[in-house]
Coordinates of C-alpha atoms and ligand atoms in Angstrom, one line a residue:
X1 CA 60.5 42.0 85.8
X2 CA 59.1 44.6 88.1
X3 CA 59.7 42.2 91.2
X4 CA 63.8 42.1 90.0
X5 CA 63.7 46.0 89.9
X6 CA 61.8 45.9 93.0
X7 CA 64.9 43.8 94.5
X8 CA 67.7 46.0 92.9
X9 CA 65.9 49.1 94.2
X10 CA 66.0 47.5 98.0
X11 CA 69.7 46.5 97.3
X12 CA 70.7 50.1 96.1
X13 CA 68.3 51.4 98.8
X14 CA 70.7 49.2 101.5
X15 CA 73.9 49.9 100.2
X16 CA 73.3 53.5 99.7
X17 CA 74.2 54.6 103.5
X18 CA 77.4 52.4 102.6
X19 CA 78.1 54.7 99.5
X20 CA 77.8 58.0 101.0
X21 CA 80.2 57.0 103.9
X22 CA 82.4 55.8 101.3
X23 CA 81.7 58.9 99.1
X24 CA 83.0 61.5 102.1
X25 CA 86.3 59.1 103.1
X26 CA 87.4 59.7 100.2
X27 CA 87.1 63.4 99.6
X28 CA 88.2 63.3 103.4
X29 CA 91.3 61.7 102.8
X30 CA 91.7 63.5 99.7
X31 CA 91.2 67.3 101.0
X32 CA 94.4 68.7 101.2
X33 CA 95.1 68.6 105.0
X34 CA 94.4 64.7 105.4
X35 CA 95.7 63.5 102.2
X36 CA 99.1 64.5 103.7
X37 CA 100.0 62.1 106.0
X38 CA 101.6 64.2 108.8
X39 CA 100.3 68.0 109.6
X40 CA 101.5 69.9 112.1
X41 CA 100.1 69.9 115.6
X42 CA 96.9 71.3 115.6
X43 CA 95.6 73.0 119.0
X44 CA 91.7 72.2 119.4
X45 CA 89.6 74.8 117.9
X46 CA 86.0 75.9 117.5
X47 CA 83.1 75.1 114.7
X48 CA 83.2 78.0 112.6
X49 CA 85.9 80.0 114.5
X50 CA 88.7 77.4 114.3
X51 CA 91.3 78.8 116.8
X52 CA 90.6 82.7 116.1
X53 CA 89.4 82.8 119.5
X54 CA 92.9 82.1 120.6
X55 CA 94.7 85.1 118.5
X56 CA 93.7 88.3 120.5
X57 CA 94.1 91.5 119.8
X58 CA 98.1 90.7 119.7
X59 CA 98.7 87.5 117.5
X60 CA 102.5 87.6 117.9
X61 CA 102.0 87.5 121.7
X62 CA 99.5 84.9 121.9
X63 CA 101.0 82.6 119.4
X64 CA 104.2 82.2 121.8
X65 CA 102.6 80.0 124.5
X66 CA 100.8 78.3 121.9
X67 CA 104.1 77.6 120.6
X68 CA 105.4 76.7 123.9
X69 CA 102.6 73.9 123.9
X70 CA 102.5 72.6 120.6
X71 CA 106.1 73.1 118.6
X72 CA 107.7 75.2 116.4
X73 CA 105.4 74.2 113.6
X74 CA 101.6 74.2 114.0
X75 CA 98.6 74.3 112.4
X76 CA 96.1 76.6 113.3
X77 CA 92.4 77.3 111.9
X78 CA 91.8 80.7 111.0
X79 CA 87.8 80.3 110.8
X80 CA 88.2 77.9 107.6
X81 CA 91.3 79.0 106.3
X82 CA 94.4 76.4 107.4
X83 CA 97.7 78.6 108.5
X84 CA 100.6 77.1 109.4
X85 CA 102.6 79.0 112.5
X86 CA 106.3 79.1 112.4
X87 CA 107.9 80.0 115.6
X88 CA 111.3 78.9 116.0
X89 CA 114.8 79.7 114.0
X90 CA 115.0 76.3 112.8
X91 CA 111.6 76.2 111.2
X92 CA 111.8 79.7 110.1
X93 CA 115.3 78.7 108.1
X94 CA 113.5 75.7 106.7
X95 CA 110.8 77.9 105.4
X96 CA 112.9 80.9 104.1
X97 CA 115.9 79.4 103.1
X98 CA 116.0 75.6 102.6
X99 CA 112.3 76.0 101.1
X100 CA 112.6 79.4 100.3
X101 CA 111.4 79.0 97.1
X102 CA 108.3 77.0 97.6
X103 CA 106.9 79.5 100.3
X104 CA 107.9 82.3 98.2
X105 CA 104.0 83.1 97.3
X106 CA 101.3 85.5 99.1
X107 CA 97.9 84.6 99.8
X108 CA 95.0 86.1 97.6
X109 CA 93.2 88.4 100.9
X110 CA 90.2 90.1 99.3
X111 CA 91.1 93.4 100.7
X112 CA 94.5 93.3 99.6
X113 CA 93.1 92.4 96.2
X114 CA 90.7 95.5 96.1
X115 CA 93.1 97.8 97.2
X116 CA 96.4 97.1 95.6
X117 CA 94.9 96.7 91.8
X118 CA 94.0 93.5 91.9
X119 CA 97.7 92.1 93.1
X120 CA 99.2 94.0 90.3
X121 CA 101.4 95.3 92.9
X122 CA 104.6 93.3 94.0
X123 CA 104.9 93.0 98.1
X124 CA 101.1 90.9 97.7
X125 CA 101.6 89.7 94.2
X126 CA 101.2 85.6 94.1
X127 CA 105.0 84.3 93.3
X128 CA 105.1 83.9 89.2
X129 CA 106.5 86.1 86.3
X130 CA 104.8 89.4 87.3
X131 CA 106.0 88.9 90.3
X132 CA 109.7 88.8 89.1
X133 CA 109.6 91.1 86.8
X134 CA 107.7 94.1 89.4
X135 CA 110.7 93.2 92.0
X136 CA 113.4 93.3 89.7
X137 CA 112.2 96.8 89.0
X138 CA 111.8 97.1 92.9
X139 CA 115.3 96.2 93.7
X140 CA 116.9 97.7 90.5
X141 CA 115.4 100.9 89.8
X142 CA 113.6 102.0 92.5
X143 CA 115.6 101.2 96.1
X144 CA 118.7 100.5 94.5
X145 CA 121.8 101.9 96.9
X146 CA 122.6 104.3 94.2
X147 CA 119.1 105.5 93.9
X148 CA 118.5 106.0 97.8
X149 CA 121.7 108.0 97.7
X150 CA 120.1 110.3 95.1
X151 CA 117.3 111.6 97.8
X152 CA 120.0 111.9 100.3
X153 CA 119.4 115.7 100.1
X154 CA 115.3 115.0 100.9
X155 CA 116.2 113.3 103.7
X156 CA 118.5 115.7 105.0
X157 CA 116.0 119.0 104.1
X158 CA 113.5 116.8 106.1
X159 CA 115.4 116.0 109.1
X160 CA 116.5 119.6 109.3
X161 CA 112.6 120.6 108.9
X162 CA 111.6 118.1 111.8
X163 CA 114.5 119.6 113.9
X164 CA 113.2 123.4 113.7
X165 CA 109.5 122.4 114.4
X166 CA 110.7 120.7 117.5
X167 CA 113.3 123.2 118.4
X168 CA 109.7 125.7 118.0
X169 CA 108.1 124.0 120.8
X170 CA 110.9 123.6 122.8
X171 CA 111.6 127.1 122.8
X172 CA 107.7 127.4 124.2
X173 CA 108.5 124.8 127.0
X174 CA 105.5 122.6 124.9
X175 CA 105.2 119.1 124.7
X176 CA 105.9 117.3 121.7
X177 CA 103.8 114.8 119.8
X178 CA 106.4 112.5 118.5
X179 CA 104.3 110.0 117.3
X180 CA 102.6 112.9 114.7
X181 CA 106.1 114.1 114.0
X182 CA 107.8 110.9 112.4
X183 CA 104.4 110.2 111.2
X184 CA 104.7 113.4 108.8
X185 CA 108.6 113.1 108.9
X186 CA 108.4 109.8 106.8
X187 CA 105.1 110.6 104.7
X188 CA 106.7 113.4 103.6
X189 CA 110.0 111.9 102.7
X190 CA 108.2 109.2 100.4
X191 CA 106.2 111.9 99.3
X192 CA 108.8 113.6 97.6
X193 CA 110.9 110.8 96.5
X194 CA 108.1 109.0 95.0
X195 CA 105.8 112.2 93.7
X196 CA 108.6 115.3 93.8
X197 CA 107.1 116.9 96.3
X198 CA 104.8 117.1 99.6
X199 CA 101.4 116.6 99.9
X200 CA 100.6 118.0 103.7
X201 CA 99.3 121.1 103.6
X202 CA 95.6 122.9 102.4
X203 CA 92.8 120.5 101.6
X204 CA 94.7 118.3 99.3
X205 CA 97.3 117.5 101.9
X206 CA 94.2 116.6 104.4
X207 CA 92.7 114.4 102.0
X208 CA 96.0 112.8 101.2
X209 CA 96.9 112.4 105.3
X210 CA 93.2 110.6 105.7
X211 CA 93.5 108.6 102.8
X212 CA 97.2 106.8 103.1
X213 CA 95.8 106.4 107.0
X214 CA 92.5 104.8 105.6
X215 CA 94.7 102.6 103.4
X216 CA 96.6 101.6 106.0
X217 CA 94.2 101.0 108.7
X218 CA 92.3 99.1 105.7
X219 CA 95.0 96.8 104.8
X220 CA 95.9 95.9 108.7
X221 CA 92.2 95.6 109.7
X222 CA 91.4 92.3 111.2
X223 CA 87.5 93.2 110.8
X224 CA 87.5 91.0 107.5
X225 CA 85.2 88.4 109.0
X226 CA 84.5 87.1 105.0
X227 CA 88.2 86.8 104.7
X228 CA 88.0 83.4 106.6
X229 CA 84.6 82.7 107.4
X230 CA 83.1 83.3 104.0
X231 CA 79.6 82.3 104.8
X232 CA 80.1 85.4 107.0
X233 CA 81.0 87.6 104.0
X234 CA 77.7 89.4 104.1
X235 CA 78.4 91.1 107.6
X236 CA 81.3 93.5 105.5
X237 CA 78.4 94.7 103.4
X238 CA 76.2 95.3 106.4
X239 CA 79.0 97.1 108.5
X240 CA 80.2 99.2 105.9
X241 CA 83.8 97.7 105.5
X242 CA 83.2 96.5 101.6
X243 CA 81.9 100.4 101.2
X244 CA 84.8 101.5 102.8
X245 CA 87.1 99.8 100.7
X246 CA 85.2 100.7 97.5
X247 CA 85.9 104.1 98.3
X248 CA 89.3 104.4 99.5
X249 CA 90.7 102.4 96.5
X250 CA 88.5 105.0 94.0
X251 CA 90.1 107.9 95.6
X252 CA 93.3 107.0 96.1
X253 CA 93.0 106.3 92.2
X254 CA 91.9 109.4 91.6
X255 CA 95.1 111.6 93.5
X256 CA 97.4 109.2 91.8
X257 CA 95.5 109.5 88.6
X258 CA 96.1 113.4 89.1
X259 CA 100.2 112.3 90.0
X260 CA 100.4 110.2 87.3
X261 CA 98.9 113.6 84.3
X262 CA 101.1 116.0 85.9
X263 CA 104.3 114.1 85.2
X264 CA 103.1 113.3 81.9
X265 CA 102.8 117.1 81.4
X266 CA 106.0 117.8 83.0
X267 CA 108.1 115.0 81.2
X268 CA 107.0 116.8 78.0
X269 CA 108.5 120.2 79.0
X270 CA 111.4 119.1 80.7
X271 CA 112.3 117.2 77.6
X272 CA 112.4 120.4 75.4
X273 CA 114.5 122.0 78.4
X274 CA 116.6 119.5 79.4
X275 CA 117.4 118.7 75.6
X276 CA 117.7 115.3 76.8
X277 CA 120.5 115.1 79.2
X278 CA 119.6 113.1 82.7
X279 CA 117.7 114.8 85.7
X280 CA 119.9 113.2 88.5
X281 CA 116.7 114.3 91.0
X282 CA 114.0 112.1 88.8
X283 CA 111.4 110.8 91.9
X284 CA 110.0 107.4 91.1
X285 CA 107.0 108.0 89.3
X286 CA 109.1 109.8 86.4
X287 CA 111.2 106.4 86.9
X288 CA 108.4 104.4 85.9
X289 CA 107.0 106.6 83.5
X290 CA 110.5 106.5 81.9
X291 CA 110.3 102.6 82.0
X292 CA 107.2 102.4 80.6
X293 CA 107.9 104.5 77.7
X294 CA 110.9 102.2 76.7
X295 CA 108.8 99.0 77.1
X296 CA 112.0 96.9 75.9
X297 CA 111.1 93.6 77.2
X298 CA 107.9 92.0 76.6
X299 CA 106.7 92.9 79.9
X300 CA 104.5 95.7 80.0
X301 CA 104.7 98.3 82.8
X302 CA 101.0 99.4 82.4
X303 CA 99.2 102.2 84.3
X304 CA 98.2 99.8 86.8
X305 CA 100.9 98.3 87.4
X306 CA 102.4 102.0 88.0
X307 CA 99.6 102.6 90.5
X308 CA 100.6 99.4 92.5
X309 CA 104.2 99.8 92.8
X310 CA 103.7 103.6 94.0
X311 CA 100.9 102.7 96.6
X312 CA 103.5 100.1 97.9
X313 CA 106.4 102.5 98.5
X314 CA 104.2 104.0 100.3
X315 CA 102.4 100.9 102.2
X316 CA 106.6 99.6 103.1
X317 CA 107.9 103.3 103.7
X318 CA 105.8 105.7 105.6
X319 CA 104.6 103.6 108.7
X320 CA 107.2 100.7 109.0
X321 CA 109.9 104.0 109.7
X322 CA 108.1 106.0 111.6
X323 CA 107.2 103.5 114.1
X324 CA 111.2 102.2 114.2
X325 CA 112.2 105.4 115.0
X326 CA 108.7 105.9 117.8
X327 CA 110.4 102.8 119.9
X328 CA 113.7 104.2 119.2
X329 CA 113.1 106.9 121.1
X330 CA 110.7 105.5 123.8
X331 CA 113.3 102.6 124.6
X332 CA 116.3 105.6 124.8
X333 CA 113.8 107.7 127.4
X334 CA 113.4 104.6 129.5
X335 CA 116.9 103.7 129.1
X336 CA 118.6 107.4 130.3
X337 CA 122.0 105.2 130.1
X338 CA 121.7 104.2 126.6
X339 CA 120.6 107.6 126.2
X340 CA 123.7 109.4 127.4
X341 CA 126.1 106.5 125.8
X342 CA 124.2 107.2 122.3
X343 CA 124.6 110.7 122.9
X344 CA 128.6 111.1 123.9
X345 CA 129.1 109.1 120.3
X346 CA 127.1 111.7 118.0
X347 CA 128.1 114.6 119.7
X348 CA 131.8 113.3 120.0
X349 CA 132.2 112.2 116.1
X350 CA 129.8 115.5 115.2
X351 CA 131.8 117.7 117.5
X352 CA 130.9 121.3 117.0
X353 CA 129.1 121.0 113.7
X354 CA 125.3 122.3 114.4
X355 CA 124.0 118.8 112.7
X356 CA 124.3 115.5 111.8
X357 CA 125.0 114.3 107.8
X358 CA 125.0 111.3 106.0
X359 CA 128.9 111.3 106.1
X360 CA 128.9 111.2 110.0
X361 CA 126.5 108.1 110.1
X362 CA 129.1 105.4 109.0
X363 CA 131.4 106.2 112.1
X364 CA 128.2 105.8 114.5
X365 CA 128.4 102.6 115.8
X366 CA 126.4 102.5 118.4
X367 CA 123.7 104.4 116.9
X368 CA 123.2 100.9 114.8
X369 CA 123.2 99.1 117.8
X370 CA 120.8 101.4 119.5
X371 CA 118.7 100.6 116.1
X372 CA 119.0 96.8 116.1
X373 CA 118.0 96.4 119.7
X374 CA 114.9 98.6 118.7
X375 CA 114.1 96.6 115.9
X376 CA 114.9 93.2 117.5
X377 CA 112.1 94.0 120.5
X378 CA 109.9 96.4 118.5
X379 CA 109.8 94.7 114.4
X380 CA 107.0 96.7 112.7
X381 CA 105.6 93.6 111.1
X382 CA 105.9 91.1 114.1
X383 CA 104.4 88.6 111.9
X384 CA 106.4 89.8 108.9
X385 CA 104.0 89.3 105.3
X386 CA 101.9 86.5 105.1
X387 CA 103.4 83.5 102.7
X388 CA 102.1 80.7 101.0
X389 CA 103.3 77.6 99.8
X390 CA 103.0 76.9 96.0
X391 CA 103.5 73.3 96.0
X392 CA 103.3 70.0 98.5
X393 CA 106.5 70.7 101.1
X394 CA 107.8 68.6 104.4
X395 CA 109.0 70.7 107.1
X396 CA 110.6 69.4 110.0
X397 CA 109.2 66.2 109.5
X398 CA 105.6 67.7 108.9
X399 CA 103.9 67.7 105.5
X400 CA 102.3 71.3 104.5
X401 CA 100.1 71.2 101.4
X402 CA 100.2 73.2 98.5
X403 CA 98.3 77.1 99.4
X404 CA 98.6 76.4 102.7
X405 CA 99.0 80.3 104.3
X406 CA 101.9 80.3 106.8
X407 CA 103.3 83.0 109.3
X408 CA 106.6 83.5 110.9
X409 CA 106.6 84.7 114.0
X410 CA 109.4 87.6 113.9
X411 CA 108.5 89.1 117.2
X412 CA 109.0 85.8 119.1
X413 CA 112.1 84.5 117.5
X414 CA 113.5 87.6 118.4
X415 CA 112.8 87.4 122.0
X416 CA 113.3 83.4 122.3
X417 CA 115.0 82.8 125.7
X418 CA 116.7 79.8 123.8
X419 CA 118.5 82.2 121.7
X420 CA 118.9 84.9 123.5
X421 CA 120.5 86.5 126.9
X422 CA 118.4 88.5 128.5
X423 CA 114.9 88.6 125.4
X424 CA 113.1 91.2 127.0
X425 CA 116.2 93.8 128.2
X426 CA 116.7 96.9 125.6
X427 CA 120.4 96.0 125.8
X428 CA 122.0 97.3 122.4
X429 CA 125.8 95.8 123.8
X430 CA 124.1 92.4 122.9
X431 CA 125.2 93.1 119.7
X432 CA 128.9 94.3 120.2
X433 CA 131.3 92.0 118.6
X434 CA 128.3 89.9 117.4
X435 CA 127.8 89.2 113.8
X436 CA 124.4 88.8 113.7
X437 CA 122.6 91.6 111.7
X438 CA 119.0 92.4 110.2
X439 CA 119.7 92.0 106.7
X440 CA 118.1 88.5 106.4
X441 CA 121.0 85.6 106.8
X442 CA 120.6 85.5 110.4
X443 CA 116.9 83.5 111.1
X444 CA 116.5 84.6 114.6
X445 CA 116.5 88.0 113.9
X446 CA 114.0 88.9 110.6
X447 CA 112.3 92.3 111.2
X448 CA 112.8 93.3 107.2
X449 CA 111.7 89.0 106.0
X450 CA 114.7 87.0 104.5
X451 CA 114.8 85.4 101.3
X452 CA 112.9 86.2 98.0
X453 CA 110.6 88.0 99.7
X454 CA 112.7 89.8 102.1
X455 CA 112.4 93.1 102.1
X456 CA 113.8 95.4 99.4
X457 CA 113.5 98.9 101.2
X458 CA 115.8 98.1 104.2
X459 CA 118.4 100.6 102.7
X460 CA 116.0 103.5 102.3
X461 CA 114.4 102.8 105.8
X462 CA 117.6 102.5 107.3
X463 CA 118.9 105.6 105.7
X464 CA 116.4 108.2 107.1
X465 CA 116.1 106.4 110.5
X466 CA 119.8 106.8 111.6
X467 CA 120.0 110.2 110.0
X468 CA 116.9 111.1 111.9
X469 CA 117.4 109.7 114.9
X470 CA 121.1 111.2 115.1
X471 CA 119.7 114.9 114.8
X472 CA 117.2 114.3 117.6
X473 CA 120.0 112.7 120.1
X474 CA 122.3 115.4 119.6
X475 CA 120.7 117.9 119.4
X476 CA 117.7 118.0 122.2
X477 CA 117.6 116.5 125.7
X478 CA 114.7 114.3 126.3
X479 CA 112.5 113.4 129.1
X480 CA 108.6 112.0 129.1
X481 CA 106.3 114.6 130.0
X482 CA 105.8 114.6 133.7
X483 CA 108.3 112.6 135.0
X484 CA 107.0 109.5 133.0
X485 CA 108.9 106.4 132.9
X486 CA 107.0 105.2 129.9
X487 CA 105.7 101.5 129.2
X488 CA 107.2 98.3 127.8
X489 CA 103.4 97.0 126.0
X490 CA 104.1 96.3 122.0
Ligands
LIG501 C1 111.8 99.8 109.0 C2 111.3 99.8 107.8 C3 110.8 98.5 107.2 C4 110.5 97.3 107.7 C5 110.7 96.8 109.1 C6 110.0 96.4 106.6 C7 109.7 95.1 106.7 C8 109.2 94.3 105.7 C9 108.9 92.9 105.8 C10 108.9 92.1 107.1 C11 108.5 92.5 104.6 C12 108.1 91.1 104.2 C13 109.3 90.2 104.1 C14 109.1 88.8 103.9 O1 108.0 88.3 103.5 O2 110.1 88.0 104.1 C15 108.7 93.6 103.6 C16 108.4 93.5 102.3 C17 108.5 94.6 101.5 N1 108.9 95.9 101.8 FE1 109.5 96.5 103.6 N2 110.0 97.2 105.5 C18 110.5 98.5 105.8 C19 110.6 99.5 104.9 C20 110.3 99.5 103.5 C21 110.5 100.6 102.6 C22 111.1 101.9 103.0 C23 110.0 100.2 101.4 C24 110.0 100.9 100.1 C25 110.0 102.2 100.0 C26 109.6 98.8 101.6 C27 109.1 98.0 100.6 C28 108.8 96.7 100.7 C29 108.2 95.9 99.6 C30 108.0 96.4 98.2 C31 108.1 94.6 100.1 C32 107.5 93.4 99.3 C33 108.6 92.5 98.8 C34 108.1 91.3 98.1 O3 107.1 90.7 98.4 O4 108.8 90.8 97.2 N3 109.8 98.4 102.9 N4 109.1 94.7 104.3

């Protein structure tokens, strides 16, 4: 009896090696990548680091030749994490529109996670019901066309306040910081339409500045070495960037906390004032206050949910405009041409009036040129907002598995040589007689996304930009300190 155990023991012992092999082909060719018979091309890539060492400081540069070398589709290894590339119109139409639906999803990134309420927002929330019900409210309530129209007088109070502070250091012969001025320009536009008023002056308005900037800098921080190297995950507690989260999302609570009582208190009061009739200047957090007090459907707009949707008017309208309207203006000073083209329109339709109004916009046509061509070389989100796939897809002959993160390559399809005359020429005539436009049915040229997840602030960004940068055309003339010619880097 012992001797037959003895014998099965040497048998198992044998066959074990056998087993284990067998064991690890099979989870091989079940993991997610292999089970699927065709991935993408895949450039070589590191242990540990996949192909991060191939990203640089400037993804949406580097990926081009990458492109170049191994399609429109590829692969890539972000440490661990697979992320598909998508860098020409054809795949970027197969992903937005033909799939639309199946990449409609975002990818769980921690720090998005600590900082937006745990997804409760909607530009991170995964794709589901939350998600639908947050961007109806987006698109419906909060960015409708009607609603931008109502804080067409904060824009235009704000423009007029950006023109006098310019118009003061002019007068002194001073330079001006143009970068600082759009920055404040559009923090205190959302301010106002999202709070009622601006937050930029004493020590609240300092705290405020630092925090959104924290948030921002936060949110686009590429120091997240846990994010796809998680056995790395301890380095953010070492170097202070978990802390730094921690914080930033606790105090940005805590000013919106302080928002959020104030229009409670005020709601009350103007109730008993306004005996009920409707305030046509209601920012968006009385909007949402409002919604959440008639609670008709079974979705409920909780306090949370509140928080999110603010923080991300905030996250899509402060930065994203001010740094159209920065290249704007840097492409006009190295373009004195364009300049003086852009220039005879305003002043021409505007005439003798001392500034520019919504009204005169619609007759400015190549003021939306000049805009285009900006946004075409200069897209604030070259690699637009991460997606992710939600179910098994094929793409161009390629199979992409299910929570596969992908990233579409705005920048580059917008300077492909294959599509366009001239990529890398600040040439706004490109766009004369041409139908192609921003607003998400034209795949080469996606600065504001396309499909589900496109965008829903393009009217409200658009709004201020042209209004803004109409006023400064007409109404100053520009050179770069010193004789400068200015640089082309992005
Ligand atoms: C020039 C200005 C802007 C640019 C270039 C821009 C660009 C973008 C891009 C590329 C996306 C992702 C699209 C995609 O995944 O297909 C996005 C999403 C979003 N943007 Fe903007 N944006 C701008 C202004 C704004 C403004 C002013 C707001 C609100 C006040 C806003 C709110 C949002 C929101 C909420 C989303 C998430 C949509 C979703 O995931 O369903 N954006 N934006």
């Amino acid at each position: 009896m012992l001797n037959i155990i003895h014998l099965l023991d040497q048998r198992y012992v044998s066959i074990l090696p056998f087993l284990v092999f067998v064991y690890f082909l099979i989870k091989w060719l079940t993991s997610p990548l292999v089970a699927h018979k065709k991935p993408p091309p895949t450039p070589p890539n590191l242990p540990v680091l996949g192909n991060l060492h191939q990203i640089g400081l400037y993804p949406h540069r580097s990926l081009v030749p990458l492109a170049q070398r191994y399609g429109p589709l590829m692969l890539l290894h972000f440490g661990s994490k697979p992320v598909v590339i998508v860098s020409s119109t054809e795949s970027a139409r197969e992903i937005m529109k033909t799939h639309d639906l199946v990449f409609s999803s975002r990818p769980k990134l921690s720090v998005a996670e600590k900082l937006l309420y745990n997804l409760k927002d909607v530009a991170v929330a995964p794709y589901g019901e939350h998600w639908r019900k947050m961007r109806s409210i987006c698109v419906l309530q909060l960015l409708s066309n009607r609603r931008v129209q109502s804080f067409r007088a904060v824009r235009e109070e704000e423009v007029e306040f950006l023109m006098e502070k310019i118009q003061q250091n002019s007068s002194l012969s001073l330079p001006v910081n143009m970068s600082e001025m759009f920055s404040s320009l559009t923090n205190d536009v959302i301010c106002r339409v999202a709070f009622g008023k601006k937050y930029n002056n004493g020590e609240d308005g300092k705290k405020f500045t630092k925090l959104m900037d924290d948030l921002m800098r936060l949110l686009g921080s590429s120091l997240n070495i846990g994010e796809f190297i998680p056995w790395l995950g301890w380095v953010n507690w070492v170097n202070g960037f978990n802390a730094k989260i921690d914080r930033t999302a606790k105090d940005f609570d805590e000013v919106i906390d302080g928002i959020l009582e104030e229009h409670m208190m005020n709601n009350q009061e103007d109730k008993t004032h306004r005996n009920g009739k409707e305030d046509p200047n209601k920012d968006l957090v009385h909007i949402l206050l409002e919604l959440q007090k008639e609670n008709a459907s079974e979705f409920s707009l909780d306090r949370e949910r509140i928080k999110a949707l603010i923080l991300d008017m905030f996250l899509g309208g402060s930065d994203t405009s001010s740094t159209v309207l920065e290249w704007t203006m840097t492409e006009l000073l190295r373009h004195p041409r364009i300049m003086k083209e852009l220039q005879n329109e305003i002043r021409r339709i505007t005439h003798e009036k001392s500034k520019v109004t919504e009204d005169d916009l619609n007759e400015m046509h190549y003021l939306k040129l000049v805009i285009k061509e900006a946004l075409r070389l200069h897209p604030p989100f070259p690699l637009l907002a991460p997606r992710e796939s939600i179910q098994d897809a094929k793409i161009m002959g390629y199979d992409i598995a299910a929570g596969t993160m992908v990233l579409i390559n705005a920048w580059g399809l917008a300077r492909d040589p294959n599509t366009w005359t001239k990529p890398e020429e600040f040439w706004p005539e490109r766009f004369l007689n041409n139908p192609v436009d921003f607003k998400g049915h034209h795949l080469e040229f996606i600065p504001f996304g396309a499909g589900r997840r496109g965008c829903p602030g393009m009217p409200f960004a658009t709004a201020l930009v042209e209004l803004a940068l109409a006023n400064l055309v007409k109404n100053f003339e520009w050179s770069l300190p010193g004789g400068a010619k200015g640089t082309t880097w992005t």
